[in-house]
Coordinates of C-alpha atoms and ligand atoms in Angstrom, one line a residue:
M1 CA 7.4 -6.7 -35.4
R2 CA 5.0 -9.8 -34.5
V3 CA 6.3 -12.4 -32.4
T4 CA 4.8 -15.8 -31.9
T5 CA 4.3 -16.9 -28.5
S6 CA 2.4 -19.3 -26.4
P7 CA 0.7 -19.0 -22.9
I8 CA 2.8 -19.0 -19.8
E9 CA 1.0 -20.5 -16.6
G10 CA 0.5 -18.5 -13.5
Q11 CA 0.0 -14.8 -15.0
K12 CA -2.8 -14.1 -12.2
P13 CA -2.5 -10.7 -10.7
G14 CA -2.8 -10.9 -7.1
T15 CA -3.8 -8.5 -4.4
S16 CA -1.6 -5.7 -6.2
G17 CA -0.6 -6.6 -9.7
L18 CA 1.5 -9.6 -10.8
R19 CA 4.5 -10.4 -8.7
K20 CA 7.2 -13.0 -9.4
K21 CA 10.6 -13.6 -8.9
T22 CA 12.8 -11.1 -11.0
K23 CA 14.1 -14.1 -12.9
V24 CA 10.7 -15.3 -13.8
F25 CA 9.8 -12.0 -15.4
M26 CA 13.3 -11.9 -17.1
S27 CA 12.6 -15.2 -18.7
K28 CA 11.9 -15.3 -22.5
G29 CA 8.4 -14.0 -23.3
Y30 CA 7.2 -13.6 -19.9
L31 CA 6.9 -9.6 -19.5
E32 CA 5.9 -9.7 -23.2
N33 CA 3.1 -12.2 -22.7
F34 CA 1.8 -10.1 -19.8
I35 CA 2.0 -6.8 -21.3
Q36 CA 0.3 -7.9 -24.5
S37 CA -2.4 -9.4 -22.4
I38 CA -3.0 -6.0 -20.7
F39 CA -3.4 -4.3 -24.0
D40 CA -5.6 -7.3 -25.3
A41 CA -7.8 -7.6 -22.6
T42 CA -8.3 -3.7 -22.4
G43 CA -9.5 -3.2 -26.1
G44 CA -6.0 -2.7 -27.5
A45 CA -3.6 0.1 -27.2
E46 CA -4.3 1.6 -30.6
G47 CA -4.3 5.5 -30.1
K48 CA -4.0 5.4 -26.4
T49 CA -2.0 7.2 -23.8
Y50 CA -0.3 5.6 -20.8
V51 CA 1.9 6.8 -18.0
L52 CA 4.8 4.5 -17.2
G53 CA 7.4 4.4 -14.5
G54 CA 8.6 2.1 -11.5
D55 CA 10.2 1.9 -8.3
G56 CA 13.9 1.6 -9.8
R57 CA 14.3 -2.0 -8.6
Y58 CA 16.5 -4.2 -10.6
F59 CA 15.1 -4.8 -14.3
N60 CA 13.1 -1.7 -14.0
A61 CA 15.1 0.1 -16.7
E62 CA 14.9 -2.9 -19.2
A63 CA 11.3 -3.7 -18.6
A64 CA 10.5 0.0 -19.3
Q65 CA 12.1 -0.1 -22.6
I66 CA 10.5 -3.4 -23.6
I67 CA 7.0 -1.9 -22.6
L68 CA 7.6 1.4 -24.6
K69 CA 8.4 -0.8 -27.8
M70 CA 5.4 -2.8 -27.2
A71 CA 3.3 0.2 -26.9
A72 CA 4.5 1.7 -30.0
A73 CA 4.0 -1.6 -32.0
N74 CA 0.6 -2.0 -30.5
G75 CA -0.3 1.6 -31.9
A76 CA -0.2 3.6 -28.9
R77 CA -0.4 7.4 -29.4
R78 CA 1.8 8.5 -26.5
M79 CA 3.7 7.4 -23.4
I80 CA 4.2 9.5 -20.2
V81 CA 7.5 8.4 -18.6
G82 CA 9.2 9.6 -15.5
R83 CA 12.7 10.4 -16.0
G84 CA 14.9 7.3 -15.4
A85 CA 11.7 5.1 -15.6
L86 CA 11.0 6.3 -12.3
L87 CA 7.6 7.1 -10.8
S88 CA 6.2 6.5 -7.3
T89 CA 2.9 4.6 -7.6
P90 CA 0.9 7.5 -6.1
A91 CA 2.7 9.9 -8.5
A92 CA 1.9 7.6 -11.4
S93 CA -1.7 7.6 -10.0
H94 CA -1.8 11.2 -10.2
L95 CA -0.4 11.5 -13.5
I96 CA -2.8 9.4 -15.1
R97 CA -5.5 11.7 -13.6
L98 CA -3.8 14.9 -14.3
N99 CA -3.4 14.0 -18.1
G100 CA -6.5 12.0 -18.7
T101 CA -4.7 9.2 -19.8
D102 CA -6.2 5.5 -20.6
G103 CA -4.2 4.2 -17.6
G104 CA -0.7 3.5 -16.6
I105 CA 1.8 0.7 -16.1
I106 CA 3.7 0.7 -12.8
L107 CA 6.8 -1.5 -12.4
S108 CA 7.0 -2.6 -8.9
A109 CA 6.7 -5.3 -6.3
S110 CA 6.0 -2.7 -3.7
H111 CA 7.9 -3.7 -0.5
N112 CA 9.3 -6.9 -1.4
P113 CA 13.1 -6.9 -1.7
G114 CA 14.6 -6.1 -5.4
G115 CA 17.5 -7.8 -7.2
P116 CA 18.3 -10.6 -9.7
E117 CA 17.3 -13.0 -6.8
A118 CA 14.3 -11.0 -5.3
D119 CA 11.2 -10.0 -6.7
F120 CA 9.6 -8.0 -9.7
G121 CA 6.2 -6.8 -10.5
V122 CA 3.8 -5.1 -12.9
K123 CA 0.7 -3.3 -12.0
F124 CA -2.0 -2.0 -14.5
N125 CA -3.9 1.0 -13.6
G126 CA -7.0 2.2 -15.3
R127 CA -8.2 5.6 -16.4
N128 CA -9.3 6.7 -12.7
G129 CA -5.7 6.4 -11.8
G130 CA -6.4 3.2 -9.4
P131 CA -5.4 -0.4 -9.7
A132 CA -7.5 -2.2 -12.2
A133 CA -10.7 -3.8 -10.8
E134 CA -11.0 -7.5 -10.4
M135 CA -13.1 -7.8 -13.5
V136 CA -10.1 -6.3 -15.6
T137 CA -7.4 -8.3 -13.9
D138 CA -9.6 -11.5 -14.4
A139 CA -9.8 -10.7 -18.3
I140 CA -6.1 -10.0 -18.3
F141 CA -5.4 -13.3 -16.8
A142 CA -7.7 -15.1 -19.0
R143 CA -6.1 -13.6 -22.1
S144 CA -2.7 -14.6 -20.6
G145 CA -4.1 -18.3 -21.1
E146 CA -4.7 -18.2 -24.9
I147 CA -2.2 -15.6 -26.1
D148 CA -0.2 -16.4 -29.3
T149 CA 1.2 -13.3 -30.6
Y150 CA 2.9 -10.3 -29.2
F151 CA 3.9 -6.9 -30.8
I152 CA 7.3 -5.2 -30.3
A153 CA 9.0 -2.4 -32.2
D154 CA 12.5 -3.4 -33.6
E155 CA 14.1 0.1 -32.5
P156 CA 16.9 1.2 -30.4
D157 CA 16.3 1.9 -26.7
V158 CA 15.1 5.3 -25.8
D159 CA 17.0 7.8 -23.8
L160 CA 15.0 8.2 -20.6
S161 CA 17.7 10.2 -18.8
K162 CA 16.7 13.6 -20.5
I163 CA 13.4 15.4 -20.1
G164 CA 11.7 16.1 -23.3
T165 CA 10.0 14.5 -26.2
Q166 CA 10.9 11.5 -28.4
Q167 CA 9.5 9.2 -30.8
I168 CA 9.4 5.5 -31.5
G169 CA 7.7 5.5 -35.0
S170 CA 4.6 7.5 -34.5
M171 CA 4.4 7.0 -30.8
E172 CA 5.4 10.1 -28.9
I173 CA 7.3 9.7 -25.7
S174 CA 7.2 12.3 -23.0
V175 CA 10.0 12.1 -20.5
I176 CA 8.9 14.1 -17.4
D177 CA 10.3 15.2 -14.0
P178 CA 8.8 12.4 -11.7
V179 CA 8.3 14.8 -8.8
E180 CA 7.3 18.1 -10.3
D181 CA 3.6 17.5 -10.7
Y182 CA 3.1 15.4 -7.5
A183 CA 4.7 18.1 -5.3
A184 CA 2.2 20.7 -6.8
L185 CA -0.6 18.3 -5.6
M186 CA 1.0 18.0 -2.0
E187 CA 1.2 21.9 -1.9
S188 CA -2.5 22.3 -2.8
L189 CA -3.5 20.0 0.1
F190 CA -1.4 20.9 2.9
D191 CA -0.4 24.2 4.6
F192 CA 3.3 24.4 3.5
P193 CA 3.9 27.9 5.0
K194 CA 2.9 26.5 8.4
I195 CA 4.8 23.5 8.0
R196 CA 7.8 25.5 6.8
A197 CA 7.5 27.5 10.1
L198 CA 7.5 24.3 12.0
F199 CA 10.7 23.2 10.5
A200 CA 12.1 27.0 11.0
S201 CA 11.4 26.9 14.6
G202 CA 13.9 23.9 15.0
F203 CA 11.4 21.0 14.5
R204 CA 13.6 17.9 13.8
M205 CA 12.5 15.0 11.5
R206 CA 14.1 11.7 10.1
F207 CA 12.7 10.4 6.8
D208 CA 14.0 7.0 5.9
A209 CA 13.4 6.3 2.1
M210 CA 15.0 2.9 2.3
C211 CA 17.0 3.2 -0.9
A212 CA 13.8 3.3 -2.8
V213 CA 11.7 5.4 -4.9
T214 CA 10.5 8.0 -2.3
G215 CA 13.8 9.5 -1.8
P216 CA 13.7 12.1 -4.6
Y217 CA 10.4 13.0 -3.6
A218 CA 11.2 13.5 0.2
K219 CA 14.4 15.3 -0.4
D220 CA 12.5 17.7 -3.0
I221 CA 9.3 18.3 -0.8
L222 CA 10.6 17.9 2.8
E223 CA 14.2 19.6 2.3
A224 CA 13.9 21.8 -0.6
R225 CA 10.5 23.0 -0.3
L226 CA 9.9 22.9 3.3
G227 CA 13.0 23.8 4.7
A228 CA 13.8 20.7 6.9
A229 CA 17.4 20.4 7.6
P230 CA 19.6 18.9 5.0
G231 CA 20.0 15.2 5.8
T232 CA 16.5 14.8 7.2
V233 CA 16.0 12.3 4.3
V234 CA 18.1 9.3 4.5
H235 CA 18.8 6.3 2.1
A236 CA 17.3 9.0 -0.2
E237 CA 19.0 7.4 -3.7
P238 CA 16.6 4.6 -5.2
L239 CA 19.1 1.7 -5.8
P240 CA 18.4 -1.4 -7.8
D241 CA 18.4 -3.8 -4.6
F242 CA 17.5 -1.0 -2.5
G243 CA 20.9 -1.3 -1.0
G244 CA 20.0 -4.7 0.5
M245 CA 17.3 -3.2 2.7
H246 CA 13.9 -4.7 2.6
P247 CA 11.9 -1.4 1.8
D248 CA 8.9 -2.5 4.0
P249 CA 8.3 0.4 6.3
N250 CA 7.6 -1.5 9.5
P251 CA 9.3 -1.5 13.0
T252 CA 10.9 -4.7 12.0
W253 CA 12.5 -3.5 8.8
A254 CA 12.9 0.0 9.4
H255 CA 14.9 -0.8 12.4
E256 CA 17.4 1.8 11.9
L257 CA 14.6 4.5 12.1
M258 CA 13.0 2.8 15.1
D259 CA 16.5 2.7 16.9
E260 CA 17.2 6.3 16.3
M261 CA 13.5 7.3 17.4
S262 CA 13.8 5.4 20.5
G263 CA 17.2 6.5 21.4
P264 CA 18.5 9.7 23.3
N265 CA 18.0 12.9 21.4
A266 CA 15.6 11.4 19.0
P267 CA 14.2 13.8 16.5
D268 CA 10.5 15.1 17.1
F269 CA 8.9 13.1 14.1
G270 CA 10.2 10.0 12.1
A271 CA 8.8 8.4 9.0
A272 CA 9.6 5.7 6.5
S273 CA 8.1 4.7 2.9
D274 CA 8.2 1.4 0.9
G275 CA 9.8 0.5 -2.4
D276 CA 7.1 2.3 -4.5
G277 CA 6.4 5.1 -2.2
D278 CA 2.6 4.0 -1.4
R279 CA 3.1 2.9 2.3
N280 CA 4.2 4.7 5.2
M281 CA 5.0 4.4 8.9
V282 CA 5.1 7.3 11.3
V283 CA 6.8 7.4 14.6
G284 CA 7.4 9.9 17.5
P285 CA 10.2 9.8 19.8
G286 CA 9.6 6.7 22.0
I287 CA 6.4 6.1 20.4
Y288 CA 5.1 3.9 17.5
V289 CA 2.1 5.0 15.5
S290 CA 0.0 1.7 14.3
P291 CA -1.3 2.4 10.8
S292 CA -4.8 1.7 12.0
D293 CA -4.5 4.6 14.6
S294 CA -2.7 6.7 12.2
L295 CA -5.8 6.5 9.9
A296 CA -7.9 7.3 12.8
V297 CA -6.0 10.5 14.0
L298 CA -5.7 11.6 10.1
A299 CA -9.6 11.3 10.0
A300 CA -10.1 13.2 13.3
N301 CA -7.9 16.0 12.6
A302 CA -8.8 16.4 8.9
Q303 CA -10.1 19.6 9.0
L304 CA -6.7 21.0 10.2
A305 CA -5.4 20.5 6.5
P306 CA -6.6 23.1 3.9
G307 CA -7.2 20.2 1.2
Y308 CA -9.8 18.5 3.9
K309 CA -11.1 21.6 5.7
S310 CA -14.7 21.1 4.5
G311 CA -14.7 17.7 6.0
L312 CA -14.8 14.1 5.1
K313 CA -17.5 12.5 3.1
G314 CA -16.9 9.3 4.6
V315 CA -14.1 6.9 5.4
A316 CA -13.1 3.2 4.3
R317 CA -10.8 0.5 5.8
S318 CA -9.9 -2.9 4.8
M319 CA -11.6 -5.5 6.8
P320 CA -8.6 -6.8 8.9
T321 CA -7.8 -3.0 9.7
S322 CA -8.8 -2.0 13.3
C323 CA -11.9 -0.3 13.9
A324 CA -10.3 2.6 15.3
V325 CA -11.5 5.0 12.5
D326 CA -15.1 3.5 12.7
R327 CA -15.3 5.4 16.0
V328 CA -14.2 8.8 14.4
A329 CA -16.7 8.3 11.8
E330 CA -19.4 7.5 14.2
A331 CA -18.6 10.6 16.1
F332 CA -18.6 12.7 13.0
G333 CA -22.0 11.0 11.8
I334 CA -20.3 10.0 8.2
G335 CA -20.2 6.4 6.6
A336 CA -17.7 3.9 7.5
H337 CA -17.2 1.3 4.8
E338 CA -15.4 -2.2 5.4
T339 CA -13.7 -3.6 2.2
P340 CA -11.7 -6.6 1.4
T341 CA -8.1 -6.2 1.5
G342 CA -6.2 -4.5 -1.4
W343 CA -6.3 -0.9 -2.6
K344 CA -8.3 -1.8 -5.6
F345 CA -11.7 -2.0 -3.5
F346 CA -11.5 1.7 -2.3
G347 CA -11.6 3.0 -6.0
N348 CA -15.4 2.7 -6.5
L349 CA -16.1 4.3 -3.4
L350 CA -13.8 7.2 -4.0
D351 CA -15.0 7.6 -7.3
A352 CA -18.5 7.7 -6.4
G353 CA -17.6 10.5 -3.8
R354 CA -18.7 8.2 -1.0
V355 CA -15.4 8.4 0.9
T356 CA -12.7 10.9 1.3
L357 CA -10.1 8.8 3.5
C358 CA -9.3 5.4 3.5
G359 CA -6.7 3.0 4.6
E360 CA -5.2 -0.3 5.5
E361 CA -3.5 -1.9 8.6
S362 CA -0.4 -2.6 6.1
F363 CA 0.9 0.9 6.4
G364 CA -1.3 2.3 3.7
S365 CA -3.4 5.4 3.9
G366 CA -4.8 7.7 1.2
S367 CA -7.5 9.9 0.0
D368 CA -9.6 10.8 -3.0
H369 CA -6.4 13.0 -4.2
V370 CA -5.4 9.8 -6.3
R371 CA -6.5 6.3 -6.6
E372 CA -3.5 4.6 -4.8
K373 CA -2.4 4.8 -1.0
D374 CA 0.2 7.4 -0.6
G375 CA 3.3 7.3 1.6
L376 CA 4.5 10.9 1.4
W377 CA 0.9 12.3 1.6
A378 CA 0.3 10.7 5.0
V379 CA 3.6 12.1 6.2
L380 CA 2.9 15.6 5.2
F381 CA -0.6 15.3 6.5
W382 CA 0.8 14.3 9.9
L383 CA 3.1 17.3 9.8
N384 CA 0.4 19.6 8.9
I385 CA -1.3 18.3 12.1
L386 CA 1.6 18.6 14.2
A387 CA 2.3 22.0 13.0
E388 CA -1.5 23.2 13.7
R389 CA -1.6 21.5 17.1
N390 CA 1.7 22.2 18.5
E391 CA 1.7 19.0 20.2
S392 CA 3.8 15.9 20.2
V393 CA 3.0 12.6 18.6
E394 CA 2.5 11.1 21.8
E395 CA 0.2 13.8 23.0
I396 CA -1.9 13.8 19.9
L397 CA -2.3 10.0 20.2
T398 CA -3.0 10.0 23.9
A399 CA -5.7 12.6 23.4
H400 CA -7.0 10.3 20.7
W401 CA -7.5 7.2 22.7
H402 CA -9.1 9.4 25.6
E403 CA -11.5 10.8 23.3
F404 CA -12.3 7.6 21.1
G405 CA -11.0 4.6 22.9
R406 CA -8.0 2.6 22.0
N407 CA -8.1 -0.3 19.5
Y408 CA -5.1 -2.3 20.8
Y409 CA -4.1 -4.1 17.4
S410 CA -1.3 -6.2 15.9
R411 CA -0.7 -8.5 13.0
H412 CA 1.4 -11.9 13.0
D413 CA 2.7 -13.0 9.9
F414 CA 3.7 -16.7 9.4
E415 CA 5.9 -16.6 6.1
A416 CA 6.8 -19.0 3.4
L417 CA 4.6 -21.8 4.7
P418 CA 3.9 -25.0 2.5
V419 CA 0.8 -24.0 0.8
E420 CA -1.1 -27.2 1.9
V421 CA -0.2 -26.4 5.4
A422 CA -1.4 -22.8 5.4
N423 CA -4.6 -24.2 3.7
K424 CA -5.1 -26.8 6.5
V425 CA -5.2 -23.9 9.0
M426 CA -7.5 -22.0 7.0
D427 CA -10.0 -25.0 6.4
G428 CA -9.9 -25.9 10.0
L429 CA -11.2 -22.7 11.2
R430 CA -13.4 -22.4 8.2
A431 CA -15.2 -25.6 9.2
R432 CA -15.7 -24.2 12.7
L433 CA -17.1 -21.0 12.0
A434 CA -20.8 -21.8 11.9
G435 CA -20.7 -23.4 15.4
L436 CA -18.8 -20.6 17.2
P437 CA -21.4 -17.7 17.9
G438 CA -22.6 -18.0 21.7
T439 CA -19.6 -20.0 22.5
G440 CA -16.8 -18.9 24.7
V441 CA -13.0 -18.7 24.1
E442 CA -10.6 -17.4 26.7
G443 CA -13.4 -15.7 28.9
L444 CA -14.7 -14.0 25.5
V445 CA -18.0 -14.7 24.1
V446 CA -18.1 -15.2 20.1
K447 CA -20.8 -12.8 18.6
S448 CA -20.3 -13.7 15.0
A449 CA -17.7 -15.8 12.9
D450 CA -17.6 -15.6 9.1
D451 CA -15.7 -15.8 6.0
F452 CA -15.9 -12.1 4.8
A453 CA -17.6 -11.5 1.6
Y454 CA -18.1 -8.0 0.2
E455 CA -20.6 -6.4 -1.9
D456 CA -19.5 -3.5 -3.5
P457 CA -22.4 -0.8 -3.0
V458 CA -21.6 1.0 -6.2
D459 CA -21.2 -1.5 -9.0
G460 CA -22.8 -4.5 -7.1
S461 CA -20.0 -6.9 -7.5
T462 CA -19.2 -9.5 -5.0
S463 CA -16.0 -10.6 -3.7
H464 CA -15.9 -14.0 -1.6
G465 CA -13.4 -15.8 0.7
Q466 CA -11.7 -12.5 1.7
G467 CA -10.7 -13.8 5.2
L468 CA -12.0 -15.7 8.5
R469 CA -13.2 -13.4 11.3
V470 CA -14.3 -14.1 14.6
V471 CA -15.8 -11.2 16.4
F472 CA -16.4 -11.2 20.2
E473 CA -19.0 -9.4 22.0
D474 CA -16.8 -6.9 23.4
G475 CA -15.8 -5.6 20.0
S476 CA -12.5 -7.7 20.1
R477 CA -11.7 -9.4 16.7
I478 CA -9.4 -12.2 15.5
V479 CA -8.9 -12.4 11.6
I480 CA -6.8 -14.8 9.5
R481 CA -6.4 -14.5 5.8
L482 CA -3.8 -15.9 3.4
S483 CA -1.5 -13.2 1.6
G484 CA -2.0 -12.5 -1.9
T485 CA 1.2 -10.7 -2.6
G486 CA 3.7 -13.3 -1.6
T487 CA 6.0 -15.0 -4.2
E488 CA 7.3 -18.0 -2.1
G489 CA 4.9 -20.8 -0.6
A490 CA 1.9 -19.0 1.6
T491 CA 2.0 -16.4 4.2
L492 CA -0.7 -16.6 6.8
R493 CA -1.7 -13.2 8.4
L494 CA -3.1 -13.3 11.9
Y495 CA -4.7 -9.9 12.9
L496 CA -5.7 -9.5 16.5
E497 CA -7.5 -6.5 18.0
R498 CA -9.0 -5.6 21.4
Y499 CA -10.9 -2.5 22.2
T500 CA -10.8 -0.7 25.4
T501 CA -11.9 2.8 27.0
G502 CA -11.3 4.6 30.2
P503 CA -8.6 4.8 32.7
G504 CA -5.9 2.5 33.2
G505 CA -6.5 0.6 30.2
L506 CA -5.0 2.9 27.5
D507 CA -1.3 2.6 27.6
L508 CA -0.6 -1.1 28.0
E509 CA 2.1 -2.9 25.9
V510 CA 0.4 -4.0 22.9
Q511 CA 1.4 -7.6 22.7
A512 CA 0.5 -8.1 26.5
A513 CA -2.9 -6.3 25.8
L514 CA -3.4 -8.9 23.3
A515 CA -2.5 -11.9 25.0
P516 CA -5.9 -13.2 25.5
M517 CA -6.5 -12.7 21.9
I518 CA -3.4 -14.4 20.9
R519 CA -4.4 -17.4 23.1
A520 CA -7.9 -17.5 21.7
A521 CA -6.6 -17.4 18.1
E522 CA -4.4 -20.5 18.9
E523 CA -7.2 -22.1 20.6
L524 CA -9.4 -21.7 17.6
A525 CA -7.0 -22.2 14.7
G526 CA -4.1 -24.2 16.2
I527 CA -1.6 -22.3 13.9
R528 CA 1.2 -23.4 15.9
G529 CA 0.2 -27.0 16.1
V530 CA -0.8 -27.3 12.4
T531 CA 2.3 -25.2 11.3
G532 CA 5.0 -26.5 13.7
R533 CA 6.0 -22.9 14.1
D534 CA 6.8 -21.5 17.6
G535 CA 5.7 -18.1 16.6
P536 CA 5.4 -15.7 13.8
D537 CA 8.2 -14.3 11.5
V538 CA 7.1 -10.7 11.6
V539 CA 5.0 -9.0 14.1
T540 CA 3.7 -5.4 13.3
Ligands
G1P601 C1 -0.5 -6.8 1.3 C2 -1.5 -6.0 2.6 C3 -2.5 -5.4 2.0 C4 -2.0 -4.4 0.7 C5 -1.2 -5.2 -0.2 C6 -0.5 -4.4 -1.4 O1 -1.6 -7.8 0.7 O2 -1.8 -6.9 3.4 O3 -3.2 -4.5 2.8 O4 -3.1 -3.9 0.0 O5 -0.2 -5.7 0.6 O6 0.3 -3.5 -0.8 P1 -1.6 -9.4 1.2 O7 -0.1 -9.8 1.1 O8 -2.1 -9.3 2.5 O9 -2.6 -9.7 0.4
ZN602 ZN1 4.0 -0.3 -2.3

């Protein structure tokens, strides 16, 4: 069926797909226009195969039905769908690669809350399994501005609760187990017998799936395959509103886990993941592992896991992520790349075989096994390292800092600011950048200051305006950028980093260690003054 439509404003994918309020996505023609724009901007769906699934949030099931009918009407050959329209983002990435499909559509607003009053999102991933490159998302956006027709099959809903094959017209729909292939991939990378032995020896773990998509994956892999005690995985059932939880695995939102890990009789290891399963947080009893440190520890210990025993080709981190992993790369004599925020920038480096591991400060890490960050993968990697080293999380982290030095690190978020206020902060600092090198702030001398631009070493494309950074002579840094994933006003992110080595300086309280950087940031950008806010809304 051919439906006449007209362009809807604002369908511009951000850091990670198109994210809007659920009601916006449910409004007439909104999802349809965007999906048709994806097909149109990528050469049409005729004869193609796609993977489809989402994180189970409100409107996930309905959106999946619409997309299946649109794919059929656009002439797609086959859709591979997770049972119940569920797929974690990393599992979807794997399925695209495993089946050699033309891409995939993932329904998720990641860690943003779900529900009729909350957020929804759609991501398009390409043949390599990774988020569509900017060239593609720009083309999708451009198409959404001129669209006048979409196609949708006038057919009843498909039963997605049963594994097996069905048809809409001539399009085949394969409903598959969402966990099976992903679990096999994990088993090929990590030493499952060794981790099983660790659990058998009485090692206790808590995994908080936050009522989101990782629940079924974690239950199957940790409890059924690796023998962790039943009940190790909590909040394991994906719910449309995430049970009212905010499925963002950081100390603020995963406070239940944090409380348990800092309480008496804490488990030996704790972890949480986000709405669509690509983020992770890891914690030891009484000790929190910052995502930047986690990436550095994984890199330093990679060879302990069977999938990485031949070493790393290189590493990459997003610009605001701490430089901890760079120290490891330096010690190993491998390349370290600095990319703009967003996983899509790692794709080319991974495809070209230049890096094996990559990560972001925003609780994301991953490797060349898929083209997305992968929450459960990072957790299994840690378990493999814990099983091999037979040390606690704290011992591993402390040894790491002694060897490589410590990058104290924190991100301060100022959320839901009026857009013009956030821009004023950015414009104010941007105007000062050129004059900063050589000047002193809080007893620190500015070494360089710029608006980060990136030239992709593989395809030569450039991305400008990726965040303001001020680097001091001792390696400390201040970075400020605006979020590209928010759905309300503007979110200003302030990233603070200070590097120290040697005795006495390695076990300070993080915010205290960063106090000079916090003051310097205020002096340079005047966030509190301009926004009128007393402090950040979220500190990670
Ligand atoms: C945030 C994170 C970024 C991550 C993205 C998608 O984007 O900061 O590292 O890739 O979510 O998970 P931002 O809101 O900062 O644009
Ligand atoms: Zn996510």
